[in-house]
GROMACS .gro file of N, CA and C in nm:
model
  483
    1UNK      N    1   6.914   1.423  -1.111
    1UNK     CA    2   6.929   1.577  -1.085
    1UNK      C    3   7.077   1.619  -1.049
    2UNK      N    4   7.127   1.734  -1.079
    2UNK     CA    5   7.230   1.770  -1.069
    2UNK      C    6   7.202   1.871  -0.931
    3UNK      N    7   7.332   1.877  -0.845
    3UNK     CA    8   7.360   1.966  -0.775
    3UNK      C    9   7.273   2.121  -0.794
    4UNK      N   10   7.306   2.202  -0.929
    4UNK     CA   11   7.179   2.284  -0.972
    4UNK      C   12   7.046   2.281  -1.001
    5UNK      N   13   7.020   2.186  -0.990
    5UNK     CA   14   6.873   2.136  -1.000
    5UNK      C   15   6.827   2.128  -0.848
    6UNK      N   16   6.905   2.076  -0.763
    6UNK     CA   17   6.840   2.065  -0.652
    6UNK      C   18   6.840   2.238  -0.564
    7UNK      N   19   6.972   2.324  -0.611
    7UNK     CA   20   6.923   2.473  -0.553
    7UNK      C   21   6.836   2.473  -0.623
    8UNK      N   22   6.799   2.463  -0.697
    8UNK     CA   23   6.705   2.574  -0.758
    8UNK      C   24   6.580   2.518  -0.760
    9UNK      N   25   6.595   2.398  -0.745
    9UNK     CA   26   6.427   2.342  -0.650
    9UNK      C   27   6.392   2.368  -0.501
   10UNK      N   28   6.549   2.404  -0.415
   10UNK     CA   29   6.491   2.509  -0.353
   10UNK      C   30   6.455   2.593  -0.286
   11UNK      N   31   6.537   2.698  -0.420
   11UNK     CA   32   6.518   2.861  -0.399
   11UNK      C   33   6.353   2.818  -0.474
   12UNK      N   34   6.304   2.754  -0.546
   12UNK     CA   35   6.166   2.755  -0.598
   12UNK      C   36   6.041   2.714  -0.512
   13UNK      N   37   6.070   2.583  -0.464
   13UNK     CA   38   5.953   2.528  -0.384
   13UNK      C   39   5.965   2.529  -0.230
   14UNK      N   40   6.085   2.559  -0.119
   14UNK     CA   41   6.101   2.549  -0.032
   14UNK      C   42   5.981   2.609   0.045
   15UNK      N   43   5.903   2.771   0.012
   15UNK     CA   44   5.907   2.844   0.058
   15UNK      C   45   5.737   2.782   0.062
   16UNK      N   46   5.699   2.772  -0.045
   16UNK     CA   47   5.560   2.659  -0.098
   16UNK      C   48   5.525   2.522   0.000
   17UNK      N   49   5.623   2.502  -0.036
   17UNK     CA   50   5.646   2.360   0.093
   17UNK      C   51   5.627   2.355   0.236
   18UNK      N   52   5.703   2.519   0.274
   18UNK     CA   53   5.715   2.540   0.430
   18UNK      C   54   5.557   2.584   0.467
   19UNK      N   55   5.482   2.682   0.321
   19UNK     CA   56   5.340   2.737   0.388
   19UNK      C   57   5.224   2.646   0.415
   20UNK      N   58   5.246   2.497   0.345
   20UNK     CA   59   5.198   2.383   0.326
   20UNK      C   60   5.151   2.296   0.468
   21UNK      N   61   5.285   2.302   0.454
   21UNK     CA   62   5.298   2.218   0.622
   21UNK      C   63   5.234   2.281   0.729
   22UNK      N   64   5.264   2.416   0.747
   22UNK     CA   65   5.272   2.464   0.853
   22UNK      C   66   5.110   2.506   0.866
   23UNK      N   67   5.023   2.525   0.775
   23UNK     CA   68   4.870   2.550   0.756
   23UNK      C   69   4.832   2.394   0.810
   24UNK      N   70   4.867   2.274   0.814
   24UNK     CA   71   4.865   2.162   0.824
   24UNK      C   72   4.869   2.181   0.952
   25UNK      N   73   5.008   2.166   1.006
   25UNK     CA   74   4.997   2.103   1.186
   25UNK      C   75   4.991   2.241   1.261
   26UNK      N   76   5.074   2.421   1.170
   26UNK     CA   77   5.039   2.532   1.306
   26UNK      C   78   5.148   2.513   1.378
   27UNK      N   79   5.290   2.478   1.356
   27UNK     CA   80   5.405   2.462   1.440
   27UNK      C   81   5.524   2.514   1.303
   28UNK      N   82   5.567   2.649   1.358
   28UNK     CA   83   5.661   2.638   1.265
   28UNK      C   84   5.809   2.581   1.235
   29UNK      N   85   5.808   2.576   1.402
   29UNK     CA   86   5.929   2.403   1.407
   29UNK      C   87   5.942   2.311   1.319
   30UNK      N   88   5.843   2.251   1.383
   30UNK     CA   89   5.771   2.130   1.311
   30UNK      C   90   5.804   2.143   1.150
   31UNK      N   91   5.711   2.274   1.145
   31UNK     CA   92   5.716   2.268   0.952
   31UNK      C   93   5.886   2.275   0.941
   32UNK      N   94   5.960   2.400   0.951
   32UNK     CA   95   6.058   2.380   0.945
   32UNK      C   96   6.164   2.222   0.924
   33UNK      N   97   6.142   2.177   1.003
   33UNK     CA   98   6.178   2.028   1.042
   33UNK      C   99   6.127   1.969   0.934
   34UNK      N  100   6.022   1.953   0.888
   34UNK     CA  101   5.964   1.854   0.836
   34UNK      C  102   6.019   1.917   0.682
   35UNK      N  103   6.014   2.044   0.645
   35UNK     CA  104   6.070   2.089   0.536
   35UNK      C  105   6.252   2.044   0.495
   36UNK      N  106   6.271   2.045   0.600
   36UNK     CA  107   6.433   2.044   0.617
   36UNK      C  108   6.447   1.832   0.550
   37UNK      N  109   6.369   1.768   0.623
   37UNK     CA  110   6.372   1.635   0.590
   37UNK      C  111   6.340   1.589   0.495
   38UNK      N  112   6.208   1.657   0.428
   38UNK     CA  113   6.194   1.609   0.265
   38UNK      C  114   6.299   1.692   0.194
   39UNK      N  115   6.394   1.782   0.198
   39UNK     CA  116   6.500   1.757   0.120
   39UNK      C  117   6.632   1.696   0.127
   40UNK      N  118   6.610   1.640   0.286
   40UNK     CA  119   6.706   1.575   0.220
   40UNK      C  120   6.665   1.444   0.213
   41UNK      N  121   6.588   1.375   0.207
   41UNK     CA  122   6.514   1.284   0.151
   41UNK      C  123   6.524   1.260  -0.023
   42UNK      N  124   6.481   1.385  -0.074
   42UNK     CA  125   6.511   1.458  -0.216
   42UNK      C  126   6.663   1.439  -0.229
   43UNK      N  127   6.765   1.474  -0.180
   43UNK     CA  128   6.923   1.449  -0.182
   43UNK      C  129   6.959   1.319  -0.200
   44UNK      N  130   6.921   1.256  -0.105
   44UNK     CA  131   6.958   1.104  -0.095
   44UNK      C  132   6.911   1.045  -0.233
   45UNK      N  133   6.757   1.083  -0.303
   45UNK     CA  134   6.720   1.010  -0.433
   45UNK      C  135   6.753   1.099  -0.537
   46UNK      N  136   6.836   1.206  -0.510
   46UNK     CA  137   6.828   1.265  -0.621
   46UNK      C  138   6.875   1.234  -0.792
   47UNK      N  139   6.931   1.104  -0.781
   47UNK     CA  140   6.970   1.024  -0.855
   47UNK      C  141   6.847   0.998  -0.955
   48UNK      N  142   6.736   0.956  -0.873
   48UNK     CA  143   6.637   0.915  -0.979
   48UNK      C  144   6.462   1.015  -0.987
   49UNK      N  145   6.495   1.123  -0.863
   49UNK     CA  146   6.421   1.172  -0.953
   49UNK      C  147   6.445   1.287  -1.054
   50UNK      N  148   6.324   1.281  -1.129
   50UNK     CA  149   6.331   1.398  -1.234
   50UNK      C  150   6.310   1.553  -1.247
   51UNK      N  151   6.405   1.583  -1.287
   51UNK     CA  152   6.391   1.748  -1.266
   51UNK      C  153   6.292   1.840  -1.277
   52UNK      N  154   6.183   1.803  -1.372
   52UNK     CA  155   6.099   1.809  -1.407
   52UNK      C  156   5.991   1.841  -1.343
   53UNK      N  157   5.973   1.696  -1.241
   53UNK     CA  158   5.887   1.675  -1.199
   53UNK      C  159   5.907   1.681  -1.028
   54UNK      N  160   6.051   1.759  -1.012
   54UNK     CA  161   6.071   1.746  -0.838
   54UNK      C  162   5.973   1.821  -0.784
   55UNK      N  163   5.854   1.927  -0.821
   55UNK     CA  164   5.772   2.002  -0.702
   55UNK      C  165   5.678   1.876  -0.658
   56UNK      N  166   5.617   1.845  -0.732
   56UNK     CA  167   5.530   1.672  -0.714
   56UNK      C  168   5.611   1.581  -0.626
   57UNK      N  169   5.742   1.560  -0.664
   57UNK     CA  170   5.793   1.501  -0.588
   57UNK      C  171   5.803   1.526  -0.382
   58UNK      N  172   5.873   1.674  -0.447
   58UNK     CA  173   5.853   1.701  -0.308
   58UNK      C  174   5.745   1.701  -0.203
   59UNK      N  175   5.643   1.763  -0.241
   59UNK     CA  176   5.511   1.820  -0.201
   59UNK      C  177   5.430   1.641  -0.157
   60UNK      N  178   5.518   1.508  -0.253
   60UNK     CA  179   5.464   1.456  -0.173
   60UNK      C  180   5.524   1.367  -0.043
   61UNK      N  181   5.646   1.416  -0.055
   61UNK     CA  182   5.759   1.320   0.049
   61UNK      C  183   5.749   1.428   0.207
   62UNK      N  184   5.694   1.563   0.149
   62UNK     CA  185   5.645   1.635   0.252
   62UNK      C  186   5.519   1.604   0.337
   63UNK      N  187   5.427   1.551   0.256
   63UNK     CA  188   5.295   1.483   0.280
   63UNK      C  189   5.346   1.421   0.383
   64UNK      N  190   5.351   1.313   0.340
   64UNK     CA  191   5.404   1.156   0.394
   64UNK      C  192   5.493   1.217   0.550
   65UNK      N  193   5.568   1.295   0.510
   65UNK     CA  194   5.645   1.335   0.654
   65UNK      C  195   5.639   1.383   0.755
   66UNK      N  196   5.500   1.482   0.696
   66UNK     CA  197   5.447   1.560   0.794
   66UNK      C  198   5.303   1.461   0.863
   67UNK      N  199   5.257   1.403   0.792
   67UNK     CA  200   5.162   1.212   0.873
   67UNK      C  201   5.271   1.143   0.960
   68UNK      N  202   5.348   1.109   0.914
   68UNK     CA  203   5.447   1.049   1.054
   68UNK      C  204   5.491   1.103   1.129
   69UNK      N  205   5.504   1.300   1.128
   69UNK     CA  206   5.539   1.348   1.249
   69UNK      C  207   5.393   1.383   1.333
   70UNK      N  208   5.269   1.378   1.253
   70UNK     CA  209   5.150   1.429   1.341
   70UNK      C  210   5.141   1.280   1.454
   71UNK      N  211   5.165   1.141   1.358
   71UNK     CA  212   5.140   1.024   1.420
   71UNK      C  213   5.195   0.987   1.506
   72UNK      N  214   5.321   1.023   1.521
   72UNK     CA  215   5.384   1.025   1.624
   72UNK      C  216   5.385   1.118   1.749
   73UNK      N  217   5.315   1.225   1.709
   73UNK     CA  218   5.305   1.303   1.795
   73UNK      C  219   5.151   1.277   1.892
   74UNK      N  220   5.097   1.228   1.840
   74UNK     CA  221   4.941   1.167   1.905
   74UNK      C  222   5.000   1.073   2.007
   75UNK      N  223   5.117   0.984   1.946
   75UNK     CA  224   5.100   0.881   2.069
   75UNK      C  225   5.189   0.957   2.169
   76UNK      N  226   5.272   1.092   2.178
   76UNK     CA  227   5.299   1.124   2.296
   76UNK      C  228   5.226   1.197   2.379
   77UNK      N  229   5.231   1.223   2.487
   77UNK     CA  230   5.146   1.350   2.559
   77UNK      C  231   5.256   1.411   2.652
   78UNK      N  232   5.166   1.553   2.665
   78UNK     CA  233   5.236   1.659   2.706
   78UNK      C  234   5.193   1.675   2.884
   79UNK      N  235   5.288   1.678   2.951
   79UNK     CA  236   5.208   1.699   3.074
   79UNK      C  237   5.245   1.844   3.100
   80UNK      N  238   5.337   1.946   3.042
   80UNK     CA  239   5.309   2.067   3.071
   80UNK      C  240   5.166   2.111   2.992
   81UNK      N  241   5.071   2.066   2.875
   81UNK     CA  242   4.996   2.132   2.787
   81UNK      C  243   4.919   2.170   2.957
   82UNK      N  244   4.877   2.324   2.880
   82UNK     CA  245   4.745   2.336   2.969
   82UNK      C  246   4.603   2.415   2.876
   83UNK      N  247   4.507   2.381   2.884
   83UNK     CA  248   4.420   2.447   2.791
   83UNK      C  249   4.369   2.613   2.848
   84UNK      N  250   4.401   2.713   2.766
   84UNK     CA  251   4.379   2.842   2.778
   84UNK      C  252   4.249   2.854   2.788
   85UNK      N  253   4.111   2.768   2.765
   85UNK     CA  254   3.968   2.793   2.835
   85UNK      C  255   3.947   2.760   2.950
   86UNK      N  256   4.063   2.725   2.972
   86UNK     CA  257   4.007   2.637   3.118
   86UNK      C  258   4.034   2.765   3.238
   87UNK      N  259   4.166   2.846   3.202
   87UNK     CA  260   4.185   2.940   3.273
   87UNK      C  261   4.226   3.107   3.232
   88UNK      N  262   4.133   3.106   3.120
   88UNK     CA  263   4.093   3.205   3.058
   88UNK      C  264   3.954   3.261   2.986
   89UNK      N  265   3.937   3.366   2.976
   89UNK     CA  266   3.806   3.401   2.970
   89UNK      C  267   3.811   3.475   2.837
   90UNK      N  268   3.741   3.452   2.715
   90UNK     CA  269   3.706   3.554   2.621
   90UNK      C  270   3.595   3.584   2.586
   91UNK      N  271   3.509   3.718   2.535
   91UNK     CA  272   3.448   3.755   2.539
   91UNK      C  273   3.433   3.858   2.400
   92UNK      N  274   3.300   3.779   2.324
   92UNK     CA  275   3.312   3.885   2.208
   92UNK      C  276   3.362   3.823   2.108
   93UNK      N  277   3.405   3.877   1.949
   93UNK     CA  278   3.386   3.874   1.820
   93UNK      C  279   3.543   3.814   1.849
   94UNK      N  280   3.622   3.676   1.765
   94UNK     CA  281   3.706   3.639   1.765
   94UNK      C  282   3.728   3.693   1.602
   95UNK      N  283   3.876   3.654   1.585
   95UNK     CA  284   3.903   3.733   1.433
   95UNK      C  285   3.877   3.648   1.335
   96UNK      N  286   3.844   3.654   1.220
   96UNK     CA  287   3.770   3.532   1.132
   96UNK      C  288   3.904   3.469   1.092
   97UNK      N  289   3.986   3.531   1.044
   97UNK     CA  290   4.141   3.402   1.029
   97UNK      C  291   4.119   3.287   1.135
   98UNK      N  292   4.144   3.337   1.295
   98UNK     CA  293   4.148   3.255   1.398
   98UNK      C  294   4.030   3.175   1.340
   99UNK      N  295   3.927   3.164   1.313
   99UNK     CA  296   3.826   3.072   1.312
   99UNK      C  297   3.833   2.991   1.250
  100UNK      N  298   3.890   3.030   1.074
  100UNK     CA  299   3.889   2.942   0.974
  100UNK      C  300   3.989   2.840   1.002
  101UNK      N  301   4.129   2.920   1.082
  101UNK     CA  302   4.171   2.805   1.123
  101UNK      C  303   4.140   2.689   1.222
  102UNK      N  304   4.053   2.735   1.304
  102UNK     CA  305   4.023   2.644   1.409
  102UNK      C  306   3.906   2.554   1.341
  103UNK      N  307   3.877   2.607   1.243
  103UNK     CA  308   3.729   2.539   1.135
  103UNK      C  309   3.858   2.399   1.041
  104UNK      N  310   3.967   2.413   0.979
  104UNK     CA  311   4.063   2.344   0.916
  104UNK      C  312   4.100   2.269   0.963
  105UNK      N  313   4.164   2.297   1.113
  105UNK     CA  314   4.225   2.195   1.204
  105UNK      C  315   4.105   2.103   1.218
  106UNK      N  316   4.004   2.110   1.233
  106UNK     CA  317   3.939   2.004   1.261
  106UNK      C  318   3.868   1.923   1.133
  107UNK      N  319   3.935   1.925   1.039
  107UNK     CA  320   3.919   1.841   0.951
  107UNK      C  321   4.031   1.730   0.982
  108UNK      N  322   3.969   1.583   0.888
  108UNK     CA  323   4.038   1.498   0.852
  108UNK      C  324   4.174   1.517   0.809
  109UNK      N  325   4.265   1.469   0.858
  109UNK     CA  326   4.444   1.505   0.786
  109UNK      C  327   4.379   1.475   0.637
  110UNK      N  328   4.354   1.396   0.542
  110UNK     CA  329   4.347   1.364   0.385
  110UNK      C  330   4.281   1.520   0.362
  111UNK      N  331   4.172   1.567   0.405
  111UNK     CA  332   4.119   1.664   0.354
  111UNK      C  333   4.164   1.793   0.342
  112UNK      N  334   4.166   1.804   0.489
  112UNK     CA  335   4.281   1.929   0.509
  112UNK      C  336   4.420   1.960   0.434
  113UNK      N  337   4.458   1.839   0.406
  113UNK     CA  338   4.606   1.876   0.304
  113UNK      C  339   4.479   1.888   0.118
  114UNK      N  340   4.422   1.799   0.097
  114UNK     CA  341   4.368   1.848  -0.028
  114UNK      C  342   4.312   1.967  -0.013
  115UNK      N  343   4.280   2.033   0.084
  115UNK     CA  344   4.166   2.197   0.082
  115UNK      C  345   4.276   2.285   0.053
  116UNK      N  346   4.374   2.250   0.163
  116UNK     CA  347   4.483   2.344   0.145
  116UNK      C  348   4.585   2.308   0.002
  117UNK      N  349   4.593   2.224  -0.032
  117UNK     CA  350   4.688   2.239  -0.159
  117UNK      C  351   4.592   2.320  -0.247
  118UNK      N  352   4.448   2.287  -0.256
  118UNK     CA  353   4.413   2.302  -0.386
  118UNK      C  354   4.351   2.480  -0.326
  119UNK      N  355   4.325   2.527  -0.277
  119UNK     CA  356   4.265   2.653  -0.240
  119UNK      C  357   4.349   2.715  -0.177
  120UNK      N  358   4.477   2.685  -0.149
  120UNK     CA  359   4.563   2.793  -0.088
  120UNK      C  360   4.716   2.759  -0.206
  121UNK      N  361   4.741   2.665  -0.246
  121UNK     CA  362   4.805   2.650  -0.303
  121UNK      C  363   4.781   2.679  -0.503
  122UNK      N  364   4.690   2.602  -0.470
  122UNK     CA  365   4.618   2.635  -0.611
  122UNK      C  366   4.671   2.558  -0.680
  123UNK      N  367   4.712   2.364  -0.687
  123UNK     CA  368   4.688   2.264  -0.756
  123UNK      C  369   4.540   2.223  -0.854
  124UNK      N  370   4.578   2.161  -0.923
  124UNK     CA  371   4.515   2.091  -0.979
  124UNK      C  372   4.433   1.981  -0.947
  125UNK      N  373   4.317   1.937  -0.957
  125UNK     CA  374   4.314   1.807  -0.875
  125UNK      C  375   4.407   1.679  -0.905
  126UNK      N  376   4.470   1.706  -1.044
  126UNK     CA  377   4.552   1.603  -1.064
  126UNK      C  378   4.648   1.587  -1.000
  127UNK      N  379   4.753   1.709  -0.946
  127UNK     CA  380   4.804   1.695  -0.907
  127UNK      C  381   4.810   1.658  -0.713
  128UNK      N  382   4.709   1.752  -0.727
  128UNK     CA  383   4.728   1.659  -0.572
  128UNK      C  384   4.665   1.508  -0.550
  129UNK      N  385   4.633   1.471  -0.652
  129UNK     CA  386   4.618   1.298  -0.684
  129UNK      C  387   4.704   1.282  -0.666
  130UNK      N  388   4.876   1.315  -0.736
  130UNK     CA  389   4.953   1.273  -0.725
  130UNK      C  390   4.999   1.262  -0.594
  131UNK      N  391   5.031   1.425  -0.541
  131UNK     CA  392   5.087   1.439  -0.370
  131UNK      C  393   5.012   1.334  -0.319
  132UNK      N  394   4.925   1.298  -0.304
  132UNK     CA  395   4.819   1.248  -0.182
  132UNK      C  396   4.808   1.108  -0.207
  133UNK      N  397   4.846   1.039  -0.350
  133UNK     CA  398   4.830   0.941  -0.434
  133UNK      C  399   4.658   0.848  -0.413
  134UNK      N  400   4.612   0.950  -0.465
  134UNK     CA  401   4.473   0.946  -0.444
  134UNK      C  402   4.480   0.973  -0.600
  135UNK      N  403   4.329   0.932  -0.651
  135UNK     CA  404   4.224   0.930  -0.799
  135UNK      C  405   4.183   1.093  -0.777
  136UNK      N  406   4.169   1.093  -0.905
  136UNK     CA  407   4.115   1.228  -0.930
  136UNK      C  408   3.994   1.236  -0.867
  137UNK      N  409   3.893   1.189  -0.869
  137UNK     CA  410   3.761   1.120  -0.803
  137UNK      C  411   3.734   1.145  -0.651
  138UNK      N  412   3.900   1.081  -0.620
  138UNK     CA  413   3.897   1.079  -0.484
  138UNK      C  414   3.938   1.244  -0.383
  139UNK      N  415   4.010   1.320  -0.449
  139UNK     CA  416   4.040   1.445  -0.428
  139UNK      C  417   3.894   1.534  -0.458
  140UNK      N  418   3.838   1.510  -0.505
  140UNK     CA  419   3.727   1.577  -0.597
  140UNK      C  420   3.636   1.547  -0.447
  141UNK      N  421   3.600   1.426  -0.385
  141UNK     CA  422   3.542   1.412  -0.280
  141UNK      C  423   3.581   1.442  -0.190
  142UNK      N  424   3.721   1.498  -0.185
  142UNK     CA  425   3.771   1.510  -0.026
  142UNK      C  426   3.727   1.672  -0.004
  143UNK      N  427   3.782   1.792  -0.145
  143UNK     CA  428   3.759   1.887  -0.120
  143UNK      C  429   3.635   1.931  -0.097
  144UNK      N  430   3.493   1.852  -0.184
  144UNK     CA  431   3.420   1.857  -0.164
  144UNK      C  432   3.353   1.882  -0.018
  145UNK      N  433   3.381   1.732   0.039
  145UNK     CA  434   3.385   1.724   0.165
  145UNK      C  435   3.404   1.817   0.289
  146UNK      N  436   3.478   1.914   0.215
  146UNK     CA  437   3.571   2.005   0.373
  146UNK      C  438   3.525   2.116   0.354
  147UNK      N  439   3.503   2.136   0.210
  147UNK     CA  440   3.414   2.262   0.201
  147UNK      C  441   3.262   2.282   0.244
  148UNK      N  442   3.209   2.153   0.269
  148UNK     CA  443   3.061   2.151   0.335
  148UNK      C  444   3.088   2.165   0.459
  149UNK      N  445   3.170   2.112   0.516
  149UNK     CA  446   3.222   2.095   0.661
  149UNK      C  447   3.238   2.248   0.692
  150UNK      N  448   3.306   2.329   0.628
  150UNK     CA  449   3.349   2.434   0.671
  150UNK      C  450   3.279   2.529   0.628
  151UNK      N  451   3.178   2.542   0.572
  151UNK     CA  452   3.033   2.587   0.528
  151UNK      C  453   2.967   2.609   0.635
  152UNK      N  454   2.940   2.459   0.696
  152UNK     CA  455   2.853   2.461   0.817
  152UNK      C  456   2.900   2.481   0.969
  153UNK      N  457   3.037   2.473   0.905
  153UNK     CA  458   3.093   2.547   1.063
  153UNK      C  459   3.133   2.641   1.081
  154UNK      N  460   3.115   2.761   0.993
  154UNK     CA  461   3.143   2.902   0.965
  154UNK      C  462   2.994   2.988   0.982
  155UNK      N  463   2.912   2.886   0.890
  155UNK     CA  464   2.729   2.950   0.952
  155UNK      C  465   2.654   2.961   1.090
  156UNK      N  466   2.776   2.873   1.157
  156UNK     CA  467   2.718   2.836   1.279
  156UNK      C  468   2.742   2.929   1.382
  157UNK      N  469   2.672   2.987   1.450
  157UNK     CA  470   2.655   3.144   1.560
  157UNK      C  471   2.756   3.097   1.627
  158UNK      N  472   2.751   3.009   1.686
  158UNK     CA  473   2.805   2.947   1.846
  158UNK      C  474   3.019   2.930   1.830
  159UNK      N  475   3.054   2.922   1.676
  159UNK     CA  476   3.159   2.885   1.664
  159UNK      C  477   3.173   3.049   1.586
  160UNK      N  478   3.118   3.114   1.593
  160UNK     CA  479   3.190   3.259   1.536
  160UNK      C  480   3.174   3.365   1.644
  161UNK      N  481   3.101   3.343   1.789
  161UNK     CA  482   3.083   3.409   1.878
  161UNK      C  483   3.186   3.347   1.984
   0.00000   0.00000   0.00000
């Protein structure tokens, strides 16, 4: 991969990688850090990466980096974190987009990533399998389970009110 191929991959893929990571994590700063780490890792392996397959490589590295960050954050405890629900009161209808994001956050990591890649980014089952290191049938199962959970979650009136 040449320097111009690398720069072109930054132009072509950085926004979609950022959206993918942001939808999964929900923290803009962490998402930016993960995208930056992804491109650092790409530059370190630029000799080995085929420019035609750089998009798949970038999403795979971003996904694995994101998983590492999530696992690291689970081990750390924030003492200043305060539940908004404990000190606030919300009455009435919440925005549907917020409810959907809340439902997506409840999915397991691999299901969340699969559904995001399929429905938000438009990847095929095979491409998702390559990115997440799964076979095509596993991807289909994870997406089916994700959609079933989201349907059940969104139909429940307690979650909407």
